[in-house]
XYZ file of C-alpha atoms in Angstrom:
405
model
C 0.000 0.000 0.000
C 1.411 3.370 -1.050
C 0.513 6.326 1.170
C 1.603 9.914 0.489
C 3.198 12.328 2.973
C 0.865 13.633 5.654
C 1.287 16.421 8.211
C 2.260 15.437 11.726
C 3.770 17.314 14.677
C 4.962 20.335 12.694
C 6.638 18.255 10.000
C 5.888 15.437 7.606
C 5.992 11.680 7.873
C 7.021 9.660 4.842
C 4.597 6.753 4.504
C 6.241 3.971 2.530
C 5.329 0.405 1.642
C 4.822 -1.623 4.829
C 4.826 -5.415 4.627
C 2.732 -6.836 7.450
C 4.827 -5.903 10.465
C 5.516 -3.159 12.963
C 8.245 -0.819 11.813
C 10.208 2.262 12.833
C 9.209 5.447 10.999
C 11.439 8.498 10.713
C 9.714 11.874 10.827
C 11.352 14.798 9.020
C 10.263 18.144 10.416
C 10.130 21.455 8.615
C 12.837 22.786 10.942
C 15.256 20.103 9.696
C 15.068 18.033 12.872
C 14.112 14.394 12.933
C 12.033 12.215 15.238
C 11.251 8.511 15.308
C 8.106 6.601 16.116
C 6.709 3.093 15.616
C 3.825 2.395 13.232
C 1.540 -0.548 12.538
C 1.561 -2.255 9.121
C -1.297 -0.053 7.904
C 0.715 3.085 8.754
C -1.009 4.230 11.953
C 1.172 4.972 14.953
C 1.601 2.540 17.814
C 0.084 4.775 20.469
C 1.806 3.348 23.562
C 5.229 3.280 21.933
C 4.791 6.753 20.467
C 3.888 8.291 23.833
C 6.989 6.746 25.395
C 9.318 7.793 22.571
C 8.078 11.379 22.720
C 9.831 11.693 26.072
C 13.132 11.496 24.123
C 11.951 13.512 21.129
C 14.627 14.475 18.604
C 17.517 12.796 20.419
C 19.770 9.917 19.469
C 18.272 8.022 22.390
C 14.865 8.178 20.728
C 16.207 6.546 17.578
C 18.045 3.811 19.498
C 15.050 3.068 21.709
C 12.721 2.952 18.699
C 14.687 0.180 16.986
C 15.106 -1.788 20.214
C 11.470 -1.390 21.203
C 10.056 -2.379 17.812
C 11.831 -5.733 18.058
C 10.293 -6.302 21.486
C 6.819 -5.334 20.280
C 7.129 -7.729 17.356
C 8.063 -10.462 19.825
C 4.980 -9.655 21.930
C 2.844 -10.034 18.806
C 4.439 -13.409 18.103
C 3.845 -14.526 21.706
C 0.248 -13.181 21.698
C 0.985 -11.012 24.741
C -0.665 -7.665 25.385
C 0.989 -4.936 27.432
C -1.328 -5.453 30.405
C -0.504 -9.190 30.571
C 3.303 -9.026 30.432
C 5.068 -10.162 33.613
C 8.671 -9.833 34.706
C 9.433 -13.420 33.715
C 8.355 -12.640 30.133
C 10.815 -9.751 29.995
C 13.595 -11.928 31.432
C 12.802 -14.564 28.813
C 12.961 -11.952 26.055
C 16.328 -10.711 27.341
C 17.568 -14.295 27.223
C 16.378 -14.706 23.650
C 18.304 -11.648 22.462
C 21.521 -12.663 24.200
C 21.429 -12.346 28.010
C 22.391 -15.262 30.260
C 19.216 -16.459 31.975
C 18.378 -19.843 33.479
C 14.935 -20.628 32.112
C 13.303 -22.102 29.010
C 13.368 -19.475 26.272
C 10.647 -20.827 23.992
C 10.726 -20.586 20.219
C 13.807 -19.019 18.575
C 13.715 -15.282 17.842
C 15.951 -13.226 15.575
C 17.063 -16.408 13.813
C 20.283 -15.966 11.856
C 21.272 -12.793 13.720
C 24.049 -12.382 16.242
C 23.017 -12.026 19.910
C 23.290 -8.611 21.499
C 26.551 -7.665 23.153
C 26.830 -6.412 26.714
C 26.324 -2.752 25.781
C 23.281 -3.487 23.601
C 21.779 -5.655 26.351
C 22.225 -2.842 28.879
C 20.540 -0.361 26.532
C 17.703 -2.808 25.825
C 17.160 -3.314 29.551
C 17.001 0.455 30.101
C 14.571 0.837 27.192
C 12.226 -1.910 28.412
C 12.266 -0.671 31.993
C 11.497 2.885 30.889
C 8.718 1.716 28.559
C 6.911 -0.409 31.153
C 7.352 2.175 33.920
C 5.769 4.672 31.518
C 2.849 2.278 31.002
C 2.494 1.751 34.752
C 2.367 5.520 35.295
C -0.608 5.575 32.886
C -2.365 2.811 34.843
C -1.391 -0.118 32.592
C 0.212 -3.151 34.305
C 1.022 -1.423 37.591
C 2.252 -4.702 39.106
C 5.017 -5.042 36.514
C 5.943 -1.421 37.172
C 6.404 -2.188 40.869
C 8.580 -5.206 40.042
C 10.804 -3.098 37.803
C 11.071 -0.063 40.102
C 13.931 -1.337 42.251
C 16.684 0.495 44.176
C 20.227 -0.463 45.185
C 23.063 0.886 47.284
C 25.360 3.330 45.441
C 28.872 2.282 44.501
C 31.973 4.427 44.803
C 31.757 5.238 41.089
C 28.113 6.294 41.499
C 29.060 8.674 44.284
C 31.857 10.200 42.203
C 29.615 10.825 39.227
C 26.673 12.324 41.115
C 26.451 15.898 42.337
C 26.582 15.751 46.160
C 27.217 12.043 45.735
C 28.260 11.674 49.373
C 24.619 12.284 50.359
C 23.231 9.652 47.968
C 21.707 6.713 49.834
C 20.266 4.674 46.950
C 20.334 4.405 43.157
C 17.844 3.027 40.603
C 18.373 -0.639 39.780
C 17.253 -2.577 36.747
C 16.420 -6.284 37.255
C 16.714 -6.812 33.484
C 20.252 -5.427 33.155
C 23.105 -7.903 32.484
C 25.372 -8.481 35.450
C 28.958 -7.259 35.619
C 31.002 -4.882 33.500
C 32.378 -6.811 30.544
C 33.976 -4.224 28.351
C 36.169 -5.565 25.609
C 39.530 -3.977 25.024
C 39.004 -1.146 22.537
C 39.998 -1.929 18.973
C 42.830 0.460 18.162
C 44.687 1.112 14.933
C 47.755 -0.982 14.129
C 51.161 0.621 14.632
C 52.045 2.915 11.750
C 48.463 2.989 10.460
C 48.316 6.768 10.293
C 51.310 7.090 7.945
C 50.071 4.265 5.761
C 46.619 5.812 5.512
C 48.035 9.234 4.666
C 50.016 7.622 1.866
C 46.953 5.843 0.480
C 44.327 8.620 0.533
C 43.899 10.655 -2.635
C 42.849 14.174 -1.677
C 43.694 16.985 0.731
C 40.259 16.579 2.313
C 40.913 12.924 3.074
C 44.318 13.764 4.541
C 42.557 16.282 6.777
C 40.111 13.613 7.946
C 42.867 11.132 8.832
C 44.960 13.791 10.599
C 42.094 15.327 12.560
C 40.778 11.954 13.705
C 44.276 10.851 14.756
C 45.399 14.073 16.475
C 42.070 15.346 17.780
C 40.372 12.184 19.005
C 37.159 13.395 17.378
C 34.131 11.243 16.795
C 33.137 11.031 13.141
C 29.866 12.881 13.810
C 31.788 15.664 15.536
C 34.217 16.024 12.639
C 31.603 15.990 9.880
C 29.421 18.378 11.896
C 32.074 21.096 12.219
C 31.360 24.535 10.786
C 34.071 26.957 9.737
C 33.062 29.340 12.550
C 33.849 26.575 15.071
C 37.547 26.656 14.147
C 39.803 29.043 16.071
C 43.129 28.051 14.559
C 45.293 30.875 15.890
C 46.653 32.050 19.201
C 44.430 34.123 21.498
C 41.188 33.666 19.573
C 38.261 36.037 20.148
C 36.278 33.497 22.201
C 38.735 33.884 25.072
C 38.279 30.272 26.197
C 41.644 28.880 25.116
C 44.884 30.710 24.328
C 46.149 27.981 21.976
C 44.636 27.091 18.589
C 41.482 25.069 19.184
C 38.037 24.171 17.907
C 34.545 24.095 19.400
C 32.445 20.945 19.032
C 28.846 22.200 18.956
C 25.731 20.046 18.848
C 23.572 21.083 15.872
C 20.622 18.739 15.207
C 19.717 20.503 11.950
C 22.960 20.029 10.018
C 22.162 19.377 6.331
C 24.424 16.293 6.268
C 22.740 14.832 9.415
C 26.037 14.858 11.332
C 25.589 15.488 15.051
C 27.970 15.785 17.963
C 27.226 13.270 20.691
C 27.882 15.725 23.514
C 25.380 18.532 23.975
C 27.358 21.223 25.767
C 25.649 24.638 25.577
C 27.117 27.048 23.061
C 26.316 30.407 21.482
C 27.672 32.987 19.050
C 28.895 36.060 20.889
C 30.448 39.033 19.042
C 30.707 36.906 15.865
C 32.694 34.222 17.744
C 31.503 30.804 18.835
C 31.788 30.224 22.570
C 30.963 27.152 24.607
C 30.545 23.652 23.278
C 33.350 21.147 23.792
C 36.698 22.921 23.402
C 39.486 20.760 21.929
C 43.092 21.693 21.191
C 44.406 21.241 17.650
C 47.865 20.164 16.557
C 50.169 21.919 14.052
C 49.561 19.036 11.642
C 45.801 19.635 11.867
C 46.289 23.316 11.032
C 48.564 22.444 8.087
C 46.069 19.995 6.550
C 43.271 22.536 7.046
C 45.012 25.236 5.013
C 46.092 22.700 2.388
C 42.474 21.584 1.962
C 40.968 25.092 2.011
C 43.425 26.461 -0.544
C 43.185 23.594 -3.031
C 39.843 21.769 -2.833
C 37.257 23.670 -0.802
C 34.478 24.907 -3.081
C 33.445 28.341 -1.865
C 30.822 28.784 -4.584
C 28.425 26.297 -2.972
C 29.575 26.702 0.612
C 26.704 28.845 1.887
C 26.069 26.082 4.420
C 29.309 27.048 6.189
C 30.397 23.474 6.956
C 33.998 22.291 6.897
C 33.866 19.027 4.950
C 32.274 19.037 1.505
C 31.832 16.607 -1.362
C 34.500 16.929 -4.037
C 32.943 15.217 -7.061
C 29.630 14.575 -8.778
C 26.408 16.548 -8.816
C 26.725 17.162 -5.088
C 30.170 18.752 -5.287
C 30.427 21.522 -2.717
C 27.574 20.196 -0.574
C 28.214 18.985 3.000
C 29.899 15.592 3.264
C 27.930 13.049 5.290
C 29.550 10.779 7.918
C 28.745 7.708 5.825
C 30.949 9.121 3.050
C 33.860 9.561 5.469
C 33.394 6.024 6.780
C 33.482 4.568 3.278
C 36.539 6.615 2.366
C 38.428 5.284 5.402
C 37.358 1.723 4.639
C 38.658 2.001 1.056
C 41.893 3.640 2.200
C 42.405 0.900 4.781
C 42.007 -1.776 2.124
C 44.512 -0.045 -0.175
C 46.984 0.303 2.700
C 46.649 -3.366 3.657
C 45.074 -2.536 7.036
C 41.692 -4.118 6.434
C 38.538 -2.197 7.254
C 39.417 0.957 9.199
C 36.678 2.413 11.407
C 36.689 6.054 12.541
C 36.313 5.202 16.229
C 39.602 3.298 16.166
C 41.348 6.674 15.898
C 39.615 7.834 19.076
C 40.640 4.693 20.960
C 44.258 5.059 19.842
C 44.279 8.785 20.691
C 42.929 8.317 24.214
C 45.278 5.411 24.945
C 48.264 7.445 23.693
C 47.314 10.471 25.821
C 46.907 8.234 28.866
C 50.369 6.736 28.313
C 52.010 10.122 27.675
C 50.481 11.615 30.836
C 51.615 8.698 33.052
C 48.059 7.524 33.578
C 46.518 10.905 34.427
C 42.802 10.230 33.949
C 41.765 13.881 34.087
C 44.087 14.830 31.229
C 42.867 11.893 29.120
C 39.240 12.739 29.940
C 39.535 16.386 28.877
C 41.685 15.651 25.814
C 39.180 13.122 24.477
C 36.019 14.887 25.632
C 34.885 11.987 27.795
C 32.011 12.400 30.242
C 33.964 11.171 33.260
C 37.405 10.006 34.326
C 35.786 6.794 35.587
C 34.767 5.939 32.014
C 38.341 6.477 30.789
C 39.677 4.286 33.585
C 37.122 1.580 32.845
C 37.836 1.413 29.117
C 41.517 2.337 28.830
C 42.953 1.970 32.323
C 44.290 -1.545 31.787
C 47.920 -2.528 31.500
C 49.361 -2.860 28.018
C 50.631 -6.429 27.667
C 53.571 -5.089 25.623
C 54.501 -2.310 28.047
C 58.196 -2.378 28.941
C 57.638 -2.072 32.683
C 55.002 -4.812 32.579
C 57.289 -7.056 30.537
C 60.253 -6.427 32.871
C 58.157 -7.228 35.959
C 56.997 -10.529 34.499
C 60.502 -11.550 33.450
C 61.827 -10.726 36.914
C 59.173 -12.954 38.513
C 59.866 -15.760 36.054
C 63.601 -15.625 36.727
C 63.011 -15.797 40.496
C 61.038 -19.022 40.121
C 63.739 -20.909 38.224
């Protein structure tokens, strides 16, 4: 069934062919912002899901929750369960089906042929399901399940450090659906010498800028592709007055034409024709050099009324903003040519943070601020492990081995 665009919430919703199943629908607003909801096969919104997702309207969380929730709602349809009949054991069984370790019969297979969720995806799914059913309970639907999910626990030392006035905190929300333990894998970093090999394999000044800025700035790909020229203060004592050295401001703009968004949402504003606020990050001399090389040779000013840094170089879209998917594909192709395999943008961030942590003798605050992390505890959790090839670590092991001979 083909259905044309129709007005909804100050924007328009593209109604496409739906084949007999619940699906996630993206809503493009007139302002350029996007929202997500869940619709039935005939195109009408799933009212309960839509009311819950509106609480996260326009955010990345809304999009993530929409895709996780639609899978759960499809499973409820398969199990012939309505929202008022779901019990905690049903949710535990669903978590087991998608990848959690639970000791109970799981029933018929679900998501056949797909990989089970990892620890991070399971944690996000648990948060989504708890929020959804607590929202239903607040509306008078399945209040008993809401009481079973609304648990509390004692705060840990990390909880107290993260919270404002954490020393006064006596309890924290707990989620009975969340996977137990912290099982973070070691971050996948770039191989040694990858930066030089990538710089030798890329074919434009723009691509050299991307490799250099990811490697030296520790930027996320959405942050890099979302930069505007006014965000760059590449000289000493810039007008913003927030950093004496050359730097840039990472600003969250949900209406970028290339759909690139910064993950962090620090407040920012334009004051006296200078951007202030946002996430301030230092830039290296190599970053400045590649910027001027790119701007003087490839940047197309004729179609640059959007004011963004990275633009397309070829085709009918030449001069238009370059989307993050284009940067990802460029890095993947360059990695193949350089013999590195598929290179992912986030590997640069992992390598950058690990290198800063090593250079600062394990100073978590320096690594946190250099990489723009939310907390030093997160840096310690992900990167604060001993390098198996570290000289001091190797010398300590060899000394112990020699003593036992």
